[in-house]
Amino acid sequence: GQSLEQPSEVTAVEGAIVQINCTYQTSGFYGLSWYQQHDGGAPTFLSYNALDGLEETGRFSSFLSRSDSYGYLLLQELQMKDSASYFCAAKDSNYQLIWGAGTKLIIKP
Amino acid sequence: DAGVIQSPRHEVTEMGQEVTLRCKPISGHDYLFWYRQTMMRGLELLIYFNNNVPIDDSGMPEDRFSAKMPNASFSTLKIQPSEPRDSAVYFCASREDRGDYGYTFGSGTRLTVV
């Protein structure tokens, strides 16, 4: 079957760095995406990794290792507004997304 | 672009009534997706269209659910008759062909069936 595993909840302190991990098992794989969703809001696209390595966009970075079927989202200089759920999603051989269950990021002052 | 537009934002209806959710995708996006999100089941793909043609409706829970896309700028998701267990947030999303730039989600419709 196809599945993505990510922690259900992560807690961090404002100003710190946090990493949210994601492992995947899919039939065919083209890349890994990350989405952010605030409570009551819609998922919004953060990043997409098609190749191994680190992609940086401001305070957020995303990493992919195809050989390990693993990726992570790194958030630096955490701000209270980063409190949200973060979803990893793998693009399968049909170019469709298989979604993880989401990680709730709790940030404490 | 105004993004993906969904209506209504909130819908409260009585069990047994028909509910119609509407979506306008981003112009030029070839794919349109209907998702349902609940605390218990997370984000579930119900159906998706490519160039207005339904491609995979295996996620539609039962025959009470139907979706149409009569043209490139409009889609509907209909539930008839509605049941309390259909209460959820329903999202519409669209993307370009390969989707490397991600899906764009609408604001969602929060459906409550009482």
mmCIF file of C-alpha atoms in Angstrom:
data_model
loop_
_atom_site.group_PDB
_atom_site.id
_atom_site.type_symbol
_atom_site.label_atom_id
_atom_site.label_comp_id
_atom_site.label_asym_id
_atom_site.label_seq_id
_atom_site.Cartn_x
_atom_site.Cartn_y
_atom_site.Cartn_z
ATOM 1 C CA GLY A 1 0.000 0.000 0.000
ATOM 2 C CA GLN A 2 0.916 3.633 -0.162
ATOM 3 C CA SER A 3 1.564 5.559 3.019
ATOM 4 C CA LEU A 4 3.415 8.479 4.539
ATOM 5 C CA GLU A 5 4.443 8.605 8.173
ATOM 6 C CA GLN A 6 5.018 11.802 10.106
ATOM 7 C CA PRO A 7 4.802 12.626 13.814
ATOM 8 C CA SER A 8 1.370 13.690 14.990
ATOM 9 C CA GLU A 9 2.660 16.543 17.112
ATOM 10 C CA VAL A 10 5.874 18.475 17.685
ATOM 11 C CA THR A 11 6.517 21.148 20.306
ATOM 12 C CA ALA A 12 9.201 23.819 20.076
ATOM 13 C CA VAL A 13 10.134 27.160 21.564
ATOM 14 C CA GLU A 14 9.834 30.502 19.814
ATOM 15 C CA GLY A 15 13.098 31.401 18.105
ATOM 16 C CA ALA A 16 14.310 27.807 17.986
ATOM 17 C CA ILE A 17 14.708 25.369 15.093
ATOM 18 C CA VAL A 18 12.415 22.400 14.525
ATOM 19 C CA GLN A 19 12.527 19.503 12.093
ATOM 20 C CA ILE A 20 9.458 17.560 10.974
ATOM 21 C CA ASN A 21 10.271 14.183 9.472
ATOM 22 C CA CYS A 22 8.385 12.223 6.847
ATOM 23 C CA THR A 23 8.942 8.724 5.530
ATOM 24 C CA TYR A 24 7.049 7.471 2.532
ATOM 25 C CA GLN A 25 6.114 4.296 0.738
ATOM 26 C CA THR A 26 4.493 4.805 -2.649
ATOM 27 C CA SER A 27 4.076 3.027 -5.966
ATOM 28 C CA GLY A 28 6.312 5.223 -8.036
ATOM 29 C CA PHE A 29 7.713 8.465 -6.729
ATOM 30 C CA TYR A 30 8.363 11.804 -8.362
ATOM 31 C CA GLY A 31 8.843 14.087 -5.409
ATOM 32 C CA LEU A 32 7.852 15.238 -1.937
ATOM 33 C CA SER A 33 5.783 18.310 -1.137
ATOM 34 C CA TRP A 34 5.084 20.158 2.095
ATOM 35 C CA TYR A 35 1.951 22.105 2.968
ATOM 36 C CA GLN A 36 1.056 24.319 5.901
ATOM 37 C CA GLN A 37 -2.432 24.575 7.334
ATOM 38 C CA HIS A 38 -3.475 26.960 10.070
ATOM 39 C CA ASP A 39 -6.497 26.118 12.183
ATOM 40 C CA GLY A 40 -9.617 26.964 10.221
ATOM 41 C CA GLY A 41 -7.625 27.606 7.074
ATOM 42 C CA ALA A 42 -6.771 25.782 3.874
ATOM 43 C CA PRO A 43 -3.543 23.921 3.130
ATOM 44 C CA THR A 44 -1.004 26.155 1.424
ATOM 45 C CA PHE A 45 1.937 24.937 -0.600
ATOM 46 C CA LEU A 46 5.377 25.409 0.974
ATOM 47 C CA SER A 47 7.899 23.425 -1.056
ATOM 48 C CA TYR A 48 8.560 20.609 -3.455
ATOM 49 C CA ASN A 49 11.649 18.394 -3.693
ATOM 50 C CA ALA A 50 12.103 16.320 -6.824
ATOM 51 C CA LEU A 51 15.816 15.707 -6.317
ATOM 52 C CA ASP A 52 17.895 14.668 -3.336
ATOM 53 C CA GLY A 53 19.180 17.478 -1.200
ATOM 54 C CA LEU A 54 18.128 20.605 0.577
ATOM 55 C CA GLU A 55 15.871 23.330 -0.808
ATOM 56 C CA GLU A 56 15.805 26.598 1.096
ATOM 57 C CA THR A 57 13.072 29.208 1.047
ATOM 58 C CA GLY A 58 13.603 31.858 3.656
ATOM 59 C CA ARG A 59 13.229 30.417 7.154
ATOM 60 C CA PHE A 60 11.916 27.130 5.772
ATOM 61 C CA SER A 61 14.006 24.371 4.205
ATOM 62 C CA SER A 62 13.003 20.971 2.884
ATOM 63 C CA PHE A 63 15.193 17.933 2.401
ATOM 64 C CA LEU A 64 14.785 14.735 0.428
ATOM 65 C CA SER A 65 16.680 11.452 0.366
ATOM 66 C CA ARG A 66 15.245 9.120 -2.255
ATOM 67 C CA SER A 67 17.454 6.217 -1.212
ATOM 68 C CA ASP A 68 16.031 6.403 2.329
ATOM 69 C CA SER A 69 12.455 7.265 1.253
ATOM 70 C CA TYR A 70 12.743 10.112 3.705
ATOM 71 C CA GLY A 71 12.346 13.823 3.851
ATOM 72 C CA TYR A 72 12.029 16.584 6.372
ATOM 73 C CA LEU A 73 10.877 20.152 6.752
ATOM 74 C CA LEU A 74 13.143 22.443 8.750
ATOM 75 C CA LEU A 75 11.780 25.611 10.261
ATOM 76 C CA GLN A 76 14.244 28.133 11.661
ATOM 77 C CA GLU A 77 13.788 31.178 13.877
ATOM 78 C CA LEU A 78 10.369 29.941 14.870
ATOM 79 C CA GLN A 79 7.635 32.519 15.236
ATOM 80 C CA MET A 80 4.289 32.121 16.928
ATOM 81 C CA LYS A 81 2.592 32.443 13.537
ATOM 82 C CA ASP A 82 4.304 29.188 12.486
ATOM 83 C CA SER A 83 1.953 27.313 14.806
ATOM 84 C CA ALA A 84 0.028 25.168 12.347
ATOM 85 C CA SER A 85 -0.258 21.667 10.961
ATOM 86 C CA TYR A 86 2.297 20.590 8.393
ATOM 87 C CA PHE A 87 1.595 17.907 5.816
ATOM 88 C CA CYS A 88 4.024 15.983 3.670
ATOM 89 C CA ALA A 89 2.683 14.623 0.399
ATOM 90 C CA ALA A 90 4.369 12.337 -2.119
ATOM 91 C CA LYS A 91 3.760 12.607 -5.834
ATOM 92 C CA ASP A 92 3.193 9.105 -7.191
ATOM 93 C CA SER A 93 3.631 7.662 -10.658
ATOM 94 C CA ASN A 94 0.311 9.203 -11.769
ATOM 95 C CA TYR A 95 1.452 12.658 -10.635
ATOM 96 C CA GLN A 96 -1.119 12.529 -7.845
ATOM 97 C CA LEU A 97 -0.436 13.341 -4.207
ATOM 98 C CA ILE A 98 -0.492 10.820 -1.396
ATOM 99 C CA TRP A 99 -0.879 12.734 1.864
ATOM 100 C CA GLY A 100 0.503 12.201 5.328
ATOM 101 C CA ALA A 101 -1.768 12.638 8.344
ATOM 102 C CA GLY A 102 -0.144 15.925 9.302
ATOM 103 C CA THR A 103 2.050 17.152 12.144
ATOM 104 C CA LYS A 104 0.692 19.712 14.553
ATOM 105 C CA LEU A 105 3.444 22.158 15.472
ATOM 106 C CA ILE A 106 2.987 23.795 18.856
ATOM 107 C CA ILE A 107 5.209 26.770 19.594
ATOM 108 C CA LYS A 108 5.704 27.981 23.120
ATOM 109 C CA PRO A 109 6.889 31.488 23.992
ATOM 110 C CA ASP B 1 -5.747 35.715 -10.008
ATOM 111 C CA ALA B 2 -8.313 35.382 -7.227
ATOM 112 C CA GLY B 3 -7.257 31.832 -6.474
ATOM 113 C CA VAL B 4 -9.600 28.882 -6.103
ATOM 114 C CA ILE B 5 -13.038 30.117 -5.121
ATOM 115 C CA GLN B 6 -15.453 27.971 -3.150
ATOM 116 C CA SER B 7 -18.981 28.642 -2.057
ATOM 117 C CA PRO B 8 -20.601 28.647 0.346
ATOM 118 C CA ARG B 9 -18.061 29.073 3.164
ATOM 119 C CA HIS B 10 -20.426 27.556 5.682
ATOM 120 C CA GLU B 11 -23.464 25.372 5.210
ATOM 121 C CA VAL B 12 -25.791 24.053 7.878
ATOM 122 C CA THR B 13 -28.476 21.707 6.690
ATOM 123 C CA GLU B 14 -30.857 19.126 8.023
ATOM 124 C CA MET B 15 -30.354 15.445 7.516
ATOM 125 C CA GLY B 16 -31.937 14.280 4.294
ATOM 126 C CA GLN B 17 -31.551 17.562 2.472
ATOM 127 C CA GLU B 18 -29.560 18.016 -0.715
ATOM 128 C CA VAL B 19 -26.325 19.964 -0.460
ATOM 129 C CA THR B 20 -24.404 21.470 -3.378
ATOM 130 C CA LEU B 21 -20.870 22.786 -3.005
ATOM 131 C CA ARG B 22 -19.329 24.917 -5.708
ATOM 132 C CA CYS B 23 -15.809 25.543 -6.921
ATOM 133 C CA LYS B 24 -14.115 27.796 -9.459
ATOM 134 C CA PRO B 25 -10.540 26.685 -10.141
ATOM 135 C CA ILE B 26 -7.659 28.885 -11.180
ATOM 136 C CA SER B 27 -7.796 29.674 -14.868
ATOM 137 C CA GLY B 28 -5.416 27.472 -16.827
ATOM 138 C CA HIS B 29 -5.184 24.737 -14.232
ATOM 139 C CA ASP B 30 -5.872 21.391 -15.855
ATOM 140 C CA TYR B 31 -6.643 19.427 -12.713
ATOM 141 C CA LEU B 32 -9.366 19.896 -10.114
ATOM 142 C CA PHE B 33 -9.637 17.964 -6.862
ATOM 143 C CA TRP B 34 -12.326 17.610 -4.230
ATOM 144 C CA TYR B 35 -11.096 16.751 -0.721
ATOM 145 C CA ARG B 36 -12.835 16.182 2.575
ATOM 146 C CA GLN B 37 -11.137 16.862 5.896
ATOM 147 C CA THR B 38 -12.187 15.639 9.338
ATOM 148 C CA MET B 39 -10.323 15.243 12.594
ATOM 149 C CA MET B 40 -10.804 11.495 12.511
ATOM 150 C CA ARG B 41 -9.903 10.753 8.897
ATOM 151 C CA GLY B 42 -7.665 13.645 7.949
ATOM 152 C CA LEU B 43 -7.536 14.839 4.347
ATOM 153 C CA GLU B 44 -9.310 12.453 1.968
ATOM 154 C CA LEU B 45 -9.365 12.718 -1.801
ATOM 155 C CA LEU B 46 -12.915 12.258 -3.045
ATOM 156 C CA ILE B 47 -12.566 12.739 -6.800
ATOM 157 C CA TYR B 48 -10.412 14.530 -9.323
ATOM 158 C CA PHE B 49 -10.877 15.825 -12.847
ATOM 159 C CA ASN B 50 -8.416 16.361 -15.688
ATOM 160 C CA ASN B 51 -9.580 18.751 -18.401
ATOM 161 C CA ASN B 52 -13.137 18.494 -17.034
ATOM 162 C CA VAL B 53 -13.189 14.683 -17.230
ATOM 163 C CA PRO B 54 -13.523 12.666 -13.999
ATOM 164 C CA ILE B 55 -10.435 10.491 -13.677
ATOM 165 C CA ASP B 56 -10.712 8.814 -10.300
ATOM 166 C CA ASP B 57 -13.806 8.814 -8.116
ATOM 167 C CA SER B 58 -12.769 5.880 -5.939
ATOM 168 C CA GLY B 59 -12.720 8.143 -2.902
ATOM 169 C CA MET B 60 -16.385 9.083 -3.181
ATOM 170 C CA PRO B 61 -17.855 7.471 -0.081
ATOM 171 C CA GLU B 62 -21.124 6.282 -1.567
ATOM 172 C CA ASP B 63 -23.735 6.909 -4.211
ATOM 173 C CA ARG B 64 -25.110 9.818 -2.241
ATOM 174 C CA PHE B 65 -22.094 11.802 -3.444
ATOM 175 C CA SER B 66 -21.739 13.045 -7.004
ATOM 176 C CA ALA B 67 -19.481 15.566 -8.705
ATOM 177 C CA LYS B 68 -19.576 17.322 -12.034
ATOM 178 C CA MET B 69 -17.355 19.646 -13.986
ATOM 179 C CA PRO B 70 -19.397 21.024 -16.897
ATOM 180 C CA ASN B 71 -16.636 23.384 -18.014
ATOM 181 C CA ALA B 72 -13.090 24.417 -17.151
ATOM 182 C CA SER B 73 -14.184 27.105 -14.722
ATOM 183 C CA PHE B 74 -16.785 25.390 -12.596
ATOM 184 C CA SER B 75 -17.326 22.231 -10.581
ATOM 185 C CA THR B 76 -19.945 21.036 -8.109
ATOM 186 C CA LEU B 77 -20.015 18.395 -5.403
ATOM 187 C CA LYS B 78 -23.491 17.253 -4.471
ATOM 188 C CA ILE B 79 -24.634 15.200 -1.503
ATOM 189 C CA GLN B 80 -28.158 13.829 -1.678
ATOM 190 C CA PRO B 81 -29.466 12.937 0.829
ATOM 191 C CA SER B 82 -27.084 14.386 3.405
ATOM 192 C CA GLU B 83 -26.351 12.626 6.710
ATOM 193 C CA PRO B 84 -24.743 13.864 9.948
ATOM 194 C CA ARG B 85 -21.596 11.831 9.216
ATOM 195 C CA ASP B 86 -21.042 13.972 6.127
ATOM 196 C CA SER B 87 -20.204 16.912 8.376
ATOM 197 C CA ALA B 88 -16.690 17.993 7.466
ATOM 198 C CA VAL B 89 -14.715 20.683 5.685
ATOM 199 C CA TYR B 90 -14.765 20.163 1.933
ATOM 200 C CA PHE B 91 -11.899 21.612 -0.049
ATOM 201 C CA CYS B 92 -11.539 22.138 -3.742
ATOM 202 C CA ALA B 93 -8.027 22.414 -5.158
ATOM 203 C CA SER B 94 -6.552 22.908 -8.594
ATOM 204 C CA ARG B 95 -3.114 22.559 -10.139
ATOM 205 C CA GLU B 96 -1.250 22.875 -13.394
ATOM 206 C CA ASP B 97 -0.328 19.833 -15.424
ATOM 207 C CA ARG B 98 2.618 18.307 -13.535
ATOM 208 C CA GLY B 99 1.857 20.066 -10.296
ATOM 209 C CA ASP B 100 5.455 20.880 -9.453
ATOM 210 C CA TYR B 101 4.302 24.225 -8.126
ATOM 211 C CA GLY B 102 1.808 22.625 -5.852
ATOM 212 C CA TYR B 103 -1.892 22.488 -5.452
ATOM 213 C CA THR B 104 -3.849 25.655 -4.725
ATOM 214 C CA PHE B 105 -6.673 25.079 -2.294
ATOM 215 C CA GLY B 106 -9.850 27.035 -1.917
ATOM 216 C CA SER B 107 -10.924 28.314 1.489
ATOM 217 C CA GLY B 108 -13.172 25.320 1.969
ATOM 218 C CA THR B 109 -16.821 24.780 2.807
ATOM 219 C CA ARG B 110 -17.578 23.830 6.378
ATOM 220 C CA LEU B 111 -20.605 21.554 6.190
ATOM 221 C CA THR B 112 -22.689 20.732 9.226
ATOM 222 C CA VAL B 113 -25.545 18.272 8.860
ATOM 223 C CA VAL B 114 -27.891 18.220 11.839
#
